[in-house]
XYZ file of N, CA and C in Angstrom:
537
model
N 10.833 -2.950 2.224
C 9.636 -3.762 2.165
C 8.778 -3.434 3.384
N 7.554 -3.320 2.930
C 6.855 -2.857 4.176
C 5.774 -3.863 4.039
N 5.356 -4.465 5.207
C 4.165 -5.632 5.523
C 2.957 -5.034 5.809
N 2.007 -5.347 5.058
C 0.385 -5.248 5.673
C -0.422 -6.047 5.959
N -0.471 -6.303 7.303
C -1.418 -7.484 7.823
C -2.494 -7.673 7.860
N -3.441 -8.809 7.138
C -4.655 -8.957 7.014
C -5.452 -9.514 7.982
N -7.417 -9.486 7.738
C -7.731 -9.885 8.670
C -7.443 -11.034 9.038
N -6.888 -12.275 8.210
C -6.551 -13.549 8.571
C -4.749 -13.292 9.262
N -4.739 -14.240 9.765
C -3.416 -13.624 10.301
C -2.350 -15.220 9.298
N -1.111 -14.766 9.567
C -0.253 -15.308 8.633
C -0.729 -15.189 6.848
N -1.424 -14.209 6.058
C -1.907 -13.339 5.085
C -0.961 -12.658 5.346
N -0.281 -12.173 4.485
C 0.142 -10.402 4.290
C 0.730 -9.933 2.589
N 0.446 -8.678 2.867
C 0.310 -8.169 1.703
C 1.943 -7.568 2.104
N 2.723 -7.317 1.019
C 3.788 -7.025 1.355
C 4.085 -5.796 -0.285
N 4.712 -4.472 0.374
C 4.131 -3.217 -0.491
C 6.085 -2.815 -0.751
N 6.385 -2.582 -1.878
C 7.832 -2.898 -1.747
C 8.388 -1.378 -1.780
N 9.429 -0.751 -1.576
C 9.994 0.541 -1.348
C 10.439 0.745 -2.994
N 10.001 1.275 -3.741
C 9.694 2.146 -5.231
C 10.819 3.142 -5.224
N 11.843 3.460 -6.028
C 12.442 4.339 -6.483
C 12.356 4.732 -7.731
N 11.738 6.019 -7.799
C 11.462 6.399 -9.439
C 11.998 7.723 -9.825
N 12.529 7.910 -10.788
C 12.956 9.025 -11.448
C 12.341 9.437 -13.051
N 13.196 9.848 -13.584
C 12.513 10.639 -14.986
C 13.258 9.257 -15.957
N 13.915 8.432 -15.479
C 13.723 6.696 -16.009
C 13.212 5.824 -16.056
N 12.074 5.923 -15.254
C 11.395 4.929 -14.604
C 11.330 4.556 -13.389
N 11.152 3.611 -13.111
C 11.222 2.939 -11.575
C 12.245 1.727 -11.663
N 12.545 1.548 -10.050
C 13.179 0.247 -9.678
C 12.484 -0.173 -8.423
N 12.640 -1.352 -7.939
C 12.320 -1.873 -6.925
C 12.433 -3.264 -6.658
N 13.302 -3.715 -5.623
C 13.289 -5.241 -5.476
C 12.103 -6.093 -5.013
N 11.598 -6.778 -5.963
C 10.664 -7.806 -5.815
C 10.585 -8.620 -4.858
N 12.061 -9.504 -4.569
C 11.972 -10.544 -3.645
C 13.467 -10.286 -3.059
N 13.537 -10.419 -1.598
C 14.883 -10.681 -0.905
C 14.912 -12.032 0.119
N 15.258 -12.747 -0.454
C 15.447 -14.371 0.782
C 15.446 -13.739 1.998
N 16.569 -13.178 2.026
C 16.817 -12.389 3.767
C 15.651 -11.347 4.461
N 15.397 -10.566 3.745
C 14.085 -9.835 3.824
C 13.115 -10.820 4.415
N 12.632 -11.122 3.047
C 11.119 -12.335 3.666
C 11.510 -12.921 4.534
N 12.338 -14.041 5.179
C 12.845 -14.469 6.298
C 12.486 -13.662 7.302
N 13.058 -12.782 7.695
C 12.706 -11.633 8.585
C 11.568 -11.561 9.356
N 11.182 -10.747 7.941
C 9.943 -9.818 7.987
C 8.608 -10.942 7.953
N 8.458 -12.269 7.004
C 7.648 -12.566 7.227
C 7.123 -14.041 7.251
N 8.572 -14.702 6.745
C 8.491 -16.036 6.902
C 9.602 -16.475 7.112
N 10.268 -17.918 6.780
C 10.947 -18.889 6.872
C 10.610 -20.124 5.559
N 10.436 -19.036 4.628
C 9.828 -20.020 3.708
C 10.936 -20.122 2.414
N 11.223 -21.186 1.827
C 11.927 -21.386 0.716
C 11.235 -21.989 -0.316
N 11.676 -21.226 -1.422
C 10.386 -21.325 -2.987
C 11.403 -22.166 -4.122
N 10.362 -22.894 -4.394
C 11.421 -24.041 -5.477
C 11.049 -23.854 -6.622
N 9.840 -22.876 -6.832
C 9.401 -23.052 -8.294
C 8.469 -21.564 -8.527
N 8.966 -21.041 -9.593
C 8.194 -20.146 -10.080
C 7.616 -20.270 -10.915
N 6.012 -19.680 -11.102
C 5.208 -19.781 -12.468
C 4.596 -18.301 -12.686
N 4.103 -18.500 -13.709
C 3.657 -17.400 -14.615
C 2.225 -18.056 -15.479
N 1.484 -16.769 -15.211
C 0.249 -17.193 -16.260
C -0.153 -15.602 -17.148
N -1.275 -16.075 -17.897
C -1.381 -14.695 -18.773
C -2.734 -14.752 -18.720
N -3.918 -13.971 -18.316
C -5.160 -14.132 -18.878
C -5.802 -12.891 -19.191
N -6.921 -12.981 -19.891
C -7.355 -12.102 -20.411
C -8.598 -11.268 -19.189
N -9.594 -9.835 -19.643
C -10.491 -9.650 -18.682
C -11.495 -10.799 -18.352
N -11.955 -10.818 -17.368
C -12.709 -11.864 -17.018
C -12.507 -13.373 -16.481
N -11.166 -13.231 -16.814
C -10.699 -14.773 -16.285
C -11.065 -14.876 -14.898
N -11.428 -15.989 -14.376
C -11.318 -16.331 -12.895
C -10.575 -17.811 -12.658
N -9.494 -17.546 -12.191
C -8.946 -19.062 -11.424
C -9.168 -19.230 -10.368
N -9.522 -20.370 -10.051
C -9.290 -20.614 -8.423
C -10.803 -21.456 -8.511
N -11.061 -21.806 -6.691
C -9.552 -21.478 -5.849
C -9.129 -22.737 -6.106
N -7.855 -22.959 -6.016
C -7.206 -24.185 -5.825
C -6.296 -24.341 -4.612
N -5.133 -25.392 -4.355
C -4.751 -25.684 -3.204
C -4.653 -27.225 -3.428
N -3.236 -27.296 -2.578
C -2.744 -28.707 -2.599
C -2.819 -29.074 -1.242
N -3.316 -30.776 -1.365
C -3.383 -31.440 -0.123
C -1.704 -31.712 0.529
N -2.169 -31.943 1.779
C -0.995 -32.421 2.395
C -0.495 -34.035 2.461
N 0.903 -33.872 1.909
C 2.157 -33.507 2.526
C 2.583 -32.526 1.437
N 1.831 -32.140 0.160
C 2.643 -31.062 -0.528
C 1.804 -30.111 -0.707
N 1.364 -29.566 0.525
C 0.250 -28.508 0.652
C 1.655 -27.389 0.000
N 1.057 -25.944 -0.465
C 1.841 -24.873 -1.166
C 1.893 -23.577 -0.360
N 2.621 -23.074 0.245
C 2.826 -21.662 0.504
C 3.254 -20.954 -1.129
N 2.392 -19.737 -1.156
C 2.862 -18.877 -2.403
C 3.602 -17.694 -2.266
N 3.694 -16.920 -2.895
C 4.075 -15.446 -2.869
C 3.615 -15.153 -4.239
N 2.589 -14.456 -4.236
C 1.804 -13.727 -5.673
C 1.845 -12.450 -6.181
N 2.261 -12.076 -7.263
C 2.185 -10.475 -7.689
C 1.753 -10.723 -9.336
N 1.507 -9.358 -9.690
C 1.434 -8.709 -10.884
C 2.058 -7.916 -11.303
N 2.775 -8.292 -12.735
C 3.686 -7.715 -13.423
C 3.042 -7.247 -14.732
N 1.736 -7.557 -14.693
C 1.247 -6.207 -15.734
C -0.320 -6.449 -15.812
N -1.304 -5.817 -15.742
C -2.409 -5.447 -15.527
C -2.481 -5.963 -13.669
N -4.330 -5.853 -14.015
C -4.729 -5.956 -12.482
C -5.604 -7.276 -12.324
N -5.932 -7.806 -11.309
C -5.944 -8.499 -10.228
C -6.391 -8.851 -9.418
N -7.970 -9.100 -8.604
C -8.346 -9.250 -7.457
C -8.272 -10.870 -7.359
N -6.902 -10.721 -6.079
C -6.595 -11.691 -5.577
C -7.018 -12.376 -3.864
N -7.159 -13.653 -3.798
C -8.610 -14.468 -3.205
C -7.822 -15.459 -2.735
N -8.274 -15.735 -1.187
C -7.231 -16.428 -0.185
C -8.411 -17.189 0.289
N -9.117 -18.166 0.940
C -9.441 -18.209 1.592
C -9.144 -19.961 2.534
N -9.525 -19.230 3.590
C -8.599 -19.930 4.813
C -9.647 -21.624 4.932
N -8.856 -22.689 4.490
C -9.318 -23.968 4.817
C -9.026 -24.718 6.057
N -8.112 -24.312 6.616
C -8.080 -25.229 7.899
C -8.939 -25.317 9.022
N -9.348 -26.351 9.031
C -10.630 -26.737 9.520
C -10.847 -26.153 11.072
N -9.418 -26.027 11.934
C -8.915 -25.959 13.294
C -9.334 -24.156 13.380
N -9.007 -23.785 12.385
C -8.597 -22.322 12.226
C -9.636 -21.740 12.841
N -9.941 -20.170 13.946
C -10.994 -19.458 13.547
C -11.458 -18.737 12.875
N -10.375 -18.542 11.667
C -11.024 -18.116 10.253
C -11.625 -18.879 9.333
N -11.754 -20.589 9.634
C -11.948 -21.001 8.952
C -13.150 -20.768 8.053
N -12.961 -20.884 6.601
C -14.013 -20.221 5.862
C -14.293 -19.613 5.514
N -13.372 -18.349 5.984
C -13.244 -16.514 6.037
C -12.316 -16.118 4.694
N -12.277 -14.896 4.031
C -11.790 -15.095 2.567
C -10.465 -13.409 3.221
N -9.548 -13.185 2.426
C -9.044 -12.501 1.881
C -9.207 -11.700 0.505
N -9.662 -10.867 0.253
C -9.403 -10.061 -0.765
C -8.774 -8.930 -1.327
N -7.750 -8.612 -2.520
C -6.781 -7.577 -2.209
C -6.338 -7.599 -3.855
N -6.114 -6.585 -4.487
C -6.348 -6.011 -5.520
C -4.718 -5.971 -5.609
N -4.197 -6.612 -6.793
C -2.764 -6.812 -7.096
C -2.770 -6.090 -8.616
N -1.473 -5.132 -8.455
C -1.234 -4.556 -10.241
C -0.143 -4.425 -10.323
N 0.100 -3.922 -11.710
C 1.226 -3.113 -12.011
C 1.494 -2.101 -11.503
N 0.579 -1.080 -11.277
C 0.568 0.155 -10.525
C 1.104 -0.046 -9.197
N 0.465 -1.136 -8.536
C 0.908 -1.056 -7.067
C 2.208 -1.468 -6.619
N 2.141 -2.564 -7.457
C 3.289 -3.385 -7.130
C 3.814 -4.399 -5.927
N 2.026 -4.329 -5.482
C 2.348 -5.308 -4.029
C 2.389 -7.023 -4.810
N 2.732 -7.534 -3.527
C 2.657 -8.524 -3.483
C 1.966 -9.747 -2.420
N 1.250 -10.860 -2.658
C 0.919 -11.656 -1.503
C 1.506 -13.009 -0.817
N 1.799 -12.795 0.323
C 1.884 -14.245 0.985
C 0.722 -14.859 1.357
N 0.856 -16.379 0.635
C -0.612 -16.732 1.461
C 0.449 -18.534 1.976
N 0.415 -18.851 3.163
C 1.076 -19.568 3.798
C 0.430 -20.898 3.293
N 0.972 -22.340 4.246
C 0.072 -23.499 4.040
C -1.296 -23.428 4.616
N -2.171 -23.914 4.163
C -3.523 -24.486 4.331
C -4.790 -23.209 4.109
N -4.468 -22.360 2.795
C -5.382 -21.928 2.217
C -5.645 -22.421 0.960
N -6.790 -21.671 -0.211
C -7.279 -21.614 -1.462
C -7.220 -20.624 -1.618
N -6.906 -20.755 -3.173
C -6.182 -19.451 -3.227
C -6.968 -18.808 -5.235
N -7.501 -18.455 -5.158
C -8.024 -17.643 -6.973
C -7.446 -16.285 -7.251
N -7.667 -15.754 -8.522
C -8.022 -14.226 -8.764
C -8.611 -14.327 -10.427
N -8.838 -13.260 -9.901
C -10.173 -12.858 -10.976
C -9.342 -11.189 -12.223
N -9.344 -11.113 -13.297
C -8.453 -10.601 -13.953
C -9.731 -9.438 -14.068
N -9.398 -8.560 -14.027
C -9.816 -7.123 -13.895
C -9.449 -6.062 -15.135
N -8.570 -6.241 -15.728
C -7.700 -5.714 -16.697
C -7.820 -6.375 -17.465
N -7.400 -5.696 -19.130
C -7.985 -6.178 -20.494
C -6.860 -7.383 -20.475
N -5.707 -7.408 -19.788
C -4.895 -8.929 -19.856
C -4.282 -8.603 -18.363
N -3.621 -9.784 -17.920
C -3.197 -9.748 -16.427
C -1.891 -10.788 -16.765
N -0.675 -10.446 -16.664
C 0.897 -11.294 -16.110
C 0.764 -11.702 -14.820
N 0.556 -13.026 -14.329
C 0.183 -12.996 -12.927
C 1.441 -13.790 -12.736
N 2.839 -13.831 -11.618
C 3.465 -14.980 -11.140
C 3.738 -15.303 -9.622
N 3.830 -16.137 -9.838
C 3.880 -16.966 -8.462
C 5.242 -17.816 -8.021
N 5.809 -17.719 -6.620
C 6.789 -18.497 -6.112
C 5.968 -19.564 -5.180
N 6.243 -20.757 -4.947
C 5.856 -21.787 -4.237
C 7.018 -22.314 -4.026
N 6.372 -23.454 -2.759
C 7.702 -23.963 -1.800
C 7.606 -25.239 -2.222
N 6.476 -25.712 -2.855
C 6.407 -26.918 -2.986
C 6.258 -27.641 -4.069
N 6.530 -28.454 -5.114
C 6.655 -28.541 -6.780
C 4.968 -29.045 -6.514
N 4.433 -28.837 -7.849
C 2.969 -28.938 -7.773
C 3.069 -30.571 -7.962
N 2.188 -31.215 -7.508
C 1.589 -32.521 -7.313
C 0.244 -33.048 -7.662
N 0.134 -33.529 -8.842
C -1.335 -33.367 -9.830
C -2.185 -34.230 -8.628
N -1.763 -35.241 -8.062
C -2.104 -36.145 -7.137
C -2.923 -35.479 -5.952
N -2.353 -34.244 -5.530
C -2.829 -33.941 -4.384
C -3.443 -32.633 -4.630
N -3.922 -32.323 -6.009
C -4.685 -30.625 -6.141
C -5.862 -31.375 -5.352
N -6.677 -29.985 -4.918
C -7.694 -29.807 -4.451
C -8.412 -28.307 -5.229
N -9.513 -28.204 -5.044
C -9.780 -27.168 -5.437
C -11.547 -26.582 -4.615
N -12.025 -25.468 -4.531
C -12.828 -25.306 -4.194
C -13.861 -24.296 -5.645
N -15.248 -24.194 -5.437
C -16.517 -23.633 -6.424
C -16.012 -22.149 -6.050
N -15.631 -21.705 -6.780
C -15.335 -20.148 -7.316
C -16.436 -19.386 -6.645
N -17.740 -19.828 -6.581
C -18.679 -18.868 -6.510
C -19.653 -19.534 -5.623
N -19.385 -20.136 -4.585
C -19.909 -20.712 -3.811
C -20.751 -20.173 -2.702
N -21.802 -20.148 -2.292
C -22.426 -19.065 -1.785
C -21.769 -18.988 -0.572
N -21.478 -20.136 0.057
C -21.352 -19.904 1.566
C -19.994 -18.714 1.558
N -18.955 -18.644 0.716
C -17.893 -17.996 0.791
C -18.308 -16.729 0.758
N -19.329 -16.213 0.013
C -19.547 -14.830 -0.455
C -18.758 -13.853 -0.729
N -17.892 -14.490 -1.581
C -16.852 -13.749 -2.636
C -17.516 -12.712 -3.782
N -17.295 -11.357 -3.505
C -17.415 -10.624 -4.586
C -16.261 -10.886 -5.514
N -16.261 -11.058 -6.648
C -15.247 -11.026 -7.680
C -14.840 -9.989 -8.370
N -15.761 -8.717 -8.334
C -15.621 -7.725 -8.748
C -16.176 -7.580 -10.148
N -16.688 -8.596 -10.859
C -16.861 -9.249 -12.204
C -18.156 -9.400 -12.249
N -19.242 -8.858 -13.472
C -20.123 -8.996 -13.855
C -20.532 -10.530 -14.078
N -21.291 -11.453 -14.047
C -21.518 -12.645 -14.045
C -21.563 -13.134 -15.653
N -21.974 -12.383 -16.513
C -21.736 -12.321 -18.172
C -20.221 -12.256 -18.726
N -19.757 -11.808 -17.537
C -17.836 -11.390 -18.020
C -17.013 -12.490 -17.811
N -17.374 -13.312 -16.901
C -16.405 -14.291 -16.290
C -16.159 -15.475 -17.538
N -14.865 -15.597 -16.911
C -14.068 -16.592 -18.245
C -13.391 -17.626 -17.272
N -14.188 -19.221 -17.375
C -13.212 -20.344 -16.137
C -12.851 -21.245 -17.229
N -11.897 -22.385 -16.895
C -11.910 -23.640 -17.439
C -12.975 -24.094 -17.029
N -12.600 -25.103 -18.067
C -14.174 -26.441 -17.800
C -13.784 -26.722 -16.385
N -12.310 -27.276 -16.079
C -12.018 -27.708 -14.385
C -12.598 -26.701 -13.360
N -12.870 -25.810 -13.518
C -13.313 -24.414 -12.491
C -14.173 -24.256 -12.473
N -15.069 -25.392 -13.478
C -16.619 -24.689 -13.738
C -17.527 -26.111 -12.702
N -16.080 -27.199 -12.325
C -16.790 -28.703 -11.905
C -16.520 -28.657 -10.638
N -15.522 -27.700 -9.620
C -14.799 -27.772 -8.624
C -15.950 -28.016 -7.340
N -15.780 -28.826 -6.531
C -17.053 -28.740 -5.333
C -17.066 -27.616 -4.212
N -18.100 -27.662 -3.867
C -18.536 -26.607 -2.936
C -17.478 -27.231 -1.922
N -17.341 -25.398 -0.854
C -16.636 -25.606 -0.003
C -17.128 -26.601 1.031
N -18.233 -26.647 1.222
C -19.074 -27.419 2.317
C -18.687 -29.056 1.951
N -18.268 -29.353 1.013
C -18.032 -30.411 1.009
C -17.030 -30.930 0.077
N -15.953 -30.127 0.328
C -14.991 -30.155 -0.411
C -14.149 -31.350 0.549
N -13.014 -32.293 0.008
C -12.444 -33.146 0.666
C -10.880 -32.936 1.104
């Protein structure tokens, strides 16, 4: 496992060691002991999975505290531009985004720790996106931030005719006054 550190710090993209032959490939996804290590101290209670088509955009979302969410995000089949951006108010990133292109091809993966928002935007004619979290989701305490909010100045990579949200993604408040 090899770590790539972003401009936000506690971000990292984590790029896994690939063995391929005239069978295919192998490669371990996740090692408790590894991540420990290398890049956290974090323990995941719940895995999910979603499926969307081109154009989808989720996000961002994010849970308040006491069950704020550390993730670990990859793609297990199409692609991906995946979207961090840093809410803690204390932070000097605060406000500052992550962006980083997750596939099948690559096979990376992301940590994004407590006290970000977190989207991606599906790039590929369908996208397998899953996720480990530390914390069971809590309908009580989602938060969410406006996908397309100017102050963030998120490229999505996505034509503005292409994009596909829920109705919930289409109501989410601006970061400026998000609670």
């Amino acid at each position: 496992m090899h770590i790539v550190e972003t401009e936000i710090k506690g971000i990292v993209i984590i790029e896994p060691t690939v063995f391929s032959d005239e069978r295919g490939y192998f490669f371990e996804s996740f090692s408790q002991k590894e991540f420990e290590q290398k890049v956290s101290k974090t323990v995941f209670v719940q895995d999910n999975e979603s499926r969307s088509r081109y154009g989808v955009v989720r996000g961002l979302h994010f849970q308040r505290p006491p069950y704020e969410q550390a993730k670990l995000v990859r793609v297990v089949k199409g692609k991906v531009l995946d979207v961090v951006v840093d809410i803690r108010k204390e932070s000097p990133t605060y406000g500052q985004h992550v962006a980083t292109e997750l596939s099948e091809d690559n096979k990376r993966s992301l940590f994004i720790p407590h006290g970000f928002a977190h989207g991606y935007a599906t790039l590929s004619e369908e996208a397998v996106f899953q996720y480990k979290c530390d914390h069971y989701y809590m309908p009580d305490y989602e938060g969410a931030i406006l996908w397309n909010d100017p102050k963030l100045g998120i490229d999505w990579l996505l034509s503005p005719e292409d994009i596909i949200l829920s109705e919930k993604d289409r109501r989410n408040p601006l970061f400026s006054v998000k609670s």
